[in-house]
């Protein structure tokens, strides 16, 4: 991470893993150095930190660094333990940066994040890809973000809500926003326990 602060050629850094057996682990000291990297490096466009055991308790330095960065475009934090508390800190720091892709799948997120993401979707003009799959989001979340999706200031092109217990009520709430949305090109709502009434 110290060396990457000065690197002038690497634009894509992948530390994450897909296997629990071979995963990397980033603790508090690693996150501190990573935060310094993100705040100083002006070239990195993509960072993959999936399955690195990052937790909500030590995400603060990363949040602060993201607020200072204006070059990072893609951030993958999937399969960690960031939880709602950590996710709220992260997105509050990303409202005015250059992120166009944010992946927070499988992070134990709950409906607590709903108003924060509703504001985030509406206020961030750079964000085009948002992946919140594999969490614990319900109709309360989709009810909250529906108005933001319908707003003309929404620039999302891909939204992944798969593997969340949205149910029919969640899809019904989402439909109001989808009906007026003009930016979305891809919507993933697979494995969301949608019944006939929800599809209708």
Coordinates of C-alpha atoms in Angstrom, one line a residue:
X1 CA 0.0 0.0 0.0
X2 CA 2.9 2.4 0.8
X3 CA 4.4 1.6 -2.6
X4 CA 1.1 2.1 -4.4
X5 CA 0.9 5.7 -3.0
X6 CA 3.7 6.5 -5.5
X7 CA 2.8 4.1 -8.3
X8 CA 2.2 5.8 -11.7
X9 CA 1.1 2.9 -13.9
X10 CA -1.4 0.6 -12.1
X11 CA -5.0 1.6 -12.5
X12 CA -6.7 -1.7 -11.4
X13 CA -5.9 -3.2 -7.9
X14 CA -7.5 -6.5 -7.0
X15 CA -6.9 -7.8 -3.5
X16 CA -10.2 -9.5 -3.1
X17 CA -11.0 -13.2 -3.4
X18 CA -14.0 -15.5 -4.2
X19 CA -12.9 -18.4 -2.0
X20 CA -13.1 -18.5 1.8
X21 CA -10.2 -20.9 1.9
X22 CA -7.8 -18.6 0.0
X23 CA -9.1 -15.2 1.1
X24 CA -7.0 -12.3 2.1
X25 CA -7.6 -10.5 5.4
X26 CA -7.3 -6.7 5.9
X27 CA -7.3 -5.6 9.5
X28 CA -7.2 -2.2 11.1
X29 CA -3.5 -1.5 10.3
X30 CA -4.1 -2.6 6.7
X31 CA -7.2 -0.4 6.3
X32 CA -5.2 2.6 7.7
X33 CA -2.5 2.1 5.0
X34 CA -5.2 1.4 2.4
X35 CA -6.9 4.7 3.3
X36 CA -3.7 6.6 2.8
X37 CA -3.3 5.0 -0.6
X38 CA -6.8 6.0 -1.7
X39 CA -6.3 9.6 -0.5
X40 CA -2.9 10.0 -2.2
X41 CA -3.0 7.9 -5.3
X42 CA -4.4 9.9 -8.3
X43 CA -4.3 7.1 -10.9
X44 CA -6.2 4.1 -9.5
X45 CA -9.6 3.7 -11.1
X46 CA -10.7 0.3 -9.7
X47 CA -10.2 -1.5 -6.4
X48 CA -11.5 -5.0 -5.5
X49 CA -11.6 -5.7 -1.7
X50 CA -14.2 -8.5 -1.8
X51 CA -14.0 -11.1 0.9
X52 CA -11.2 -9.5 2.8
X53 CA -13.0 -9.5 6.2
X54 CA -13.5 -5.8 6.4
X55 CA -15.9 -4.8 9.1
X56 CA -18.0 -1.9 10.1
X57 CA -15.9 -1.3 13.2
X58 CA -12.8 -0.3 11.3
X59 CA -14.2 1.2 8.1
X60 CA -13.9 4.8 9.2
X61 CA -10.5 5.5 7.7
X62 CA -11.6 4.2 4.4
X63 CA -14.7 6.4 4.4
X64 CA -12.6 9.5 5.1
X65 CA -10.2 8.6 2.3
X66 CA -13.0 8.1 -0.2
X67 CA -14.3 11.6 0.4
X68 CA -10.9 13.0 -0.6
X69 CA -10.5 10.8 -3.7
X70 CA -11.6 12.1 -7.2
X71 CA -10.2 9.4 -9.5
X72 CA -11.5 6.0 -8.2
X73 CA -14.4 4.8 -10.4
X74 CA -15.1 1.3 -9.2
X75 CA -15.1 -0.1 -5.6
X76 CA -15.9 -3.7 -4.8
X77 CA -16.5 -4.5 -1.1
X78 CA -18.7 -7.6 -1.6
X79 CA -18.8 -10.5 0.9
X80 CA -17.5 -8.6 3.9
X81 CA -19.1 -7.6 7.2
X82 CA -19.6 -3.9 6.6
X83 CA -23.2 -4.0 7.8
X84 CA -25.6 -1.0 7.7
X85 CA -23.5 1.2 10.0
X86 CA -20.4 0.9 7.8
X87 CA -22.4 1.3 4.6
X88 CA -23.9 4.5 5.8
X89 CA -20.4 5.9 6.6
X90 CA -19.2 4.9 3.2
X91 CA -22.0 6.4 1.0
X92 CA -22.0 9.6 3.0
X93 CA -18.4 10.0 2.0
X94 CA -19.1 9.2 -1.7
X95 CA -21.7 11.7 -2.5
X96 CA -19.4 14.0 -4.4
X97 CA -16.5 11.7 -5.5
X98 CA -16.0 10.0 -8.9
X99 CA -17.4 6.5 -8.1
X100 CA -19.5 5.1 -10.9
X101 CA -19.7 1.5 -9.6
X102 CA -20.3 0.5 -6.0
X103 CA -20.6 -3.2 -5.0
X104 CA -21.8 -3.9 -1.5
X105 CA -23.4 -7.3 -2.1
X106 CA -23.5 -9.8 0.9
X107 CA -22.6 -7.4 3.6
X108 CA -25.5 -8.0 6.0
X109 CA -27.2 -4.7 5.1
X110 CA -30.7 -4.0 6.4
X111 CA -33.5 -1.5 5.8
X112 CA -31.7 0.9 8.1
X113 CA -29.7 2.1 5.0
X114 CA -32.8 3.0 3.0
X115 CA -33.0 6.8 3.5
X116 CA -29.3 7.2 3.0
X117 CA -29.3 5.3 -0.3
X118 CA -32.3 7.1 -1.4
X119 CA -30.4 10.4 -1.0
X120 CA -27.2 8.8 -2.5
X121 CA -29.0 7.7 -5.7
X122 CA -30.5 11.1 -6.2
X123 CA -27.5 13.2 -5.4
X124 CA -24.6 11.3 -7.0
X125 CA -24.5 12.1 -10.7
X126 CA -21.6 9.8 -11.4
X127 CA -23.0 6.5 -10.0
X128 CA -24.2 4.2 -12.8
X129 CA -23.8 0.7 -11.2
X130 CA -25.1 -0.2 -7.8
X131 CA -25.0 -3.8 -6.5
X132 CA -26.8 -4.5 -3.2
X133 CA -27.5 -8.2 -3.8
X134 CA -27.5 -10.9 -1.1
X135 CA -28.4 -8.6 1.8
X136 CA -31.5 -8.4 4.0
X137 CA -33.4 -5.6 2.3
X138 CA -37.2 -5.6 2.2
X139 CA -40.1 -3.6 0.9
X140 CA -39.1 -0.8 3.3
X141 CA -35.9 -0.3 1.3
X142 CA -37.6 -0.3 -2.1
X143 CA -40.3 2.1 -0.8
X144 CA -37.6 4.5 0.2
X145 CA -35.6 4.5 -3.0
X146 CA -38.5 4.4 -5.4
X147 CA -38.9 8.2 -5.5
X148 CA -35.2 8.6 -6.1
X149 CA -35.3 6.2 -9.1
X150 CA -38.1 8.2 -10.6
X151 CA -36.3 11.5 -10.2
X152 CA -34.6 13.0 -13.3
X153 CA -31.4 13.3 -11.3
X154 CA -31.0 9.5 -11.1
X155 CA -28.3 8.3 -13.5
X156 CA -28.2 4.6 -12.5
X157 CA -27.9 2.2 -15.4
X158 CA -27.6 -1.0 -13.5
X159 CA -29.3 -2.0 -10.2
X160 CA -28.8 -5.4 -8.6
X161 CA -31.2 -6.2 -5.8
X162 CA -31.1 -10.0 -6.3
X163 CA -31.2 -12.4 -3.3
X164 CA -32.9 -9.9 -1.0
X165 CA -36.3 -10.8 0.7
X166 CA -38.2 -8.1 -1.2
X167 CA -41.3 -10.1 -1.8
X168 CA -44.4 -8.9 -3.7
X169 CA -44.7 -5.8 -1.5
X170 CA -41.1 -4.8 -2.3
X171 CA -41.5 -5.1 -6.0
X172 CA -44.8 -3.3 -5.9
X173 CA -43.1 -0.4 -4.2
X174 CA -40.2 -0.5 -6.6
X175 CA -42.5 -0.4 -9.6
X176 CA -43.5 3.2 -9.0
X177 CA -39.9 4.3 -9.4
X178 CA -39.2 2.0 -12.3
X179 CA -42.3 3.3 -14.2
X180 CA -40.9 6.8 -14.4
X181 CA -37.2 6.0 -14.6
X182 CA -35.4 6.7 -17.9
X183 CA -31.8 5.7 -17.1
X184 CA -31.9 2.1 -16.0
X185 CA -30.7 -0.5 -18.5
X186 CA -30.4 -3.5 -16.3
X187 CA -32.4 -4.5 -13.2
X188 CA -31.7 -7.8 -11.4
X189 CA -34.4 -8.9 -9.0
X190 CA -33.8 -12.7 -9.2
X191 CA -34.3 -14.8 -6.0
X192 CA -36.3 -12.1 -4.3
X193 CA -39.3 -14.3 -3.3
X194 CA -41.6 -12.4 -5.7
X195 CA -45.0 -14.0 -6.1
X196 CA -47.7 -13.6 -8.8
X197 CA -49.1 -10.4 -7.3
X198 CA -45.6 -8.8 -7.3
X199 CA -45.1 -9.6 -11.0
X200 CA -48.5 -8.3 -11.9

